[in-house]
Short mmCIF file of C-alpha atoms in Angstrom, two decimals:
data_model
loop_
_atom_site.label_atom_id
_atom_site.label_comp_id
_atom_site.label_asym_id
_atom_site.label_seq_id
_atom_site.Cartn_x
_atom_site.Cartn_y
_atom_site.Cartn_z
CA UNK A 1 5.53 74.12 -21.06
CA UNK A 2 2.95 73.36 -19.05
CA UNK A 3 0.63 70.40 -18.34
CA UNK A 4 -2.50 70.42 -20.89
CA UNK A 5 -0.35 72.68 -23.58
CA UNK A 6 -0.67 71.20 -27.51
CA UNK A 7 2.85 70.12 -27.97
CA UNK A 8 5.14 68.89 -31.25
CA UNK A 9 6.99 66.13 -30.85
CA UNK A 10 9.54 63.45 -32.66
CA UNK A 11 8.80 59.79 -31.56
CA UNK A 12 11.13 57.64 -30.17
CA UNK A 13 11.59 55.16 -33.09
CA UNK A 14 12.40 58.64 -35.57
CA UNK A 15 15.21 59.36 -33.46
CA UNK A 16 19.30 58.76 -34.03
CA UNK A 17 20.23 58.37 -30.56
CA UNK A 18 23.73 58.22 -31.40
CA UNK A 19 24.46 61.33 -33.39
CA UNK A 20 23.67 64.01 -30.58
CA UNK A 21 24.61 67.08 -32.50
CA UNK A 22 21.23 66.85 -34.82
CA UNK A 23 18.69 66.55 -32.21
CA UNK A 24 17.25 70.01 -32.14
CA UNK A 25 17.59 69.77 -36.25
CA UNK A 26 14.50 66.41 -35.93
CA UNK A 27 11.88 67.31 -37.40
CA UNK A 28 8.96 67.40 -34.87
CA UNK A 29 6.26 65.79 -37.14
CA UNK A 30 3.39 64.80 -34.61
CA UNK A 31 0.88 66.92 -32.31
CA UNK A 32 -0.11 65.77 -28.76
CA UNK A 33 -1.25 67.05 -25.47
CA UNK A 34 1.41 67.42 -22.38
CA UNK A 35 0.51 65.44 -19.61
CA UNK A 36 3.75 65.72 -17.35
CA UNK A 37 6.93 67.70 -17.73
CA UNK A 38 9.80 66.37 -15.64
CA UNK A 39 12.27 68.80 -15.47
CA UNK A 40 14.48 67.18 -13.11
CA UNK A 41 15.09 64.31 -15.20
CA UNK A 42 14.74 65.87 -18.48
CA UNK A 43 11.37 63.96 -19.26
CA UNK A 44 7.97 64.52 -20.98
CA UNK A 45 4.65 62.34 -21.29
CA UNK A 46 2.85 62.85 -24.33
CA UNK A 47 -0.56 61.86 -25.24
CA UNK A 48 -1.06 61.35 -28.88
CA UNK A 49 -3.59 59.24 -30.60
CA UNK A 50 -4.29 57.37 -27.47
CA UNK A 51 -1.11 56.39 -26.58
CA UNK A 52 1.43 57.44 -24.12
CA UNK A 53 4.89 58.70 -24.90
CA UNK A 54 7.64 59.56 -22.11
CA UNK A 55 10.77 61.27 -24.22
CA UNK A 56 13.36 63.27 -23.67
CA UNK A 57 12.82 67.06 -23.58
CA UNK A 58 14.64 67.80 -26.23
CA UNK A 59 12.35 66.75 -28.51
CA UNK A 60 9.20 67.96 -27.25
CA UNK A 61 8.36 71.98 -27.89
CA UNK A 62 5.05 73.94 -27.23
CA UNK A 63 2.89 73.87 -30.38
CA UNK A 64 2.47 77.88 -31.65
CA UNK A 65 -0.96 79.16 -33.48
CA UNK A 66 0.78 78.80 -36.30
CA UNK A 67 0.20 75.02 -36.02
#
């Protein structure tokens, strides 16, 4: 991924942070536009609808045509 790529993403709040095993299961619901991808620390920034998410890599992929 790379900065300005359409990305899918699960928000924070939509998240069981406690059950680690089903993370790459979450459904990745909402569409937003990479600003920074940490790799170091595992960390994205998201813009979507104005706001600005930082979350975990994990649930953050690169948005295909199909989308």
């Amino acid at each position: 991924m790379k900065k300005g790529d359409m990305v899918r993403f699960a928000k924070p709040e939509e998240v069981d942070h406690l059950n680690s095993k089903s993370w790459p299961k979450i459904a990745k619901r909402h569409f937003g536009v990479l600003i920074e991808h940490d790799k170091l620390m595992g960390t994205a920034q998201v813009l979507h609808g104005g706001d600005l998410y930082r979350i975990r890599v994990v649930f953050v992929e690169k948005a295909s045509k199909r989308d």
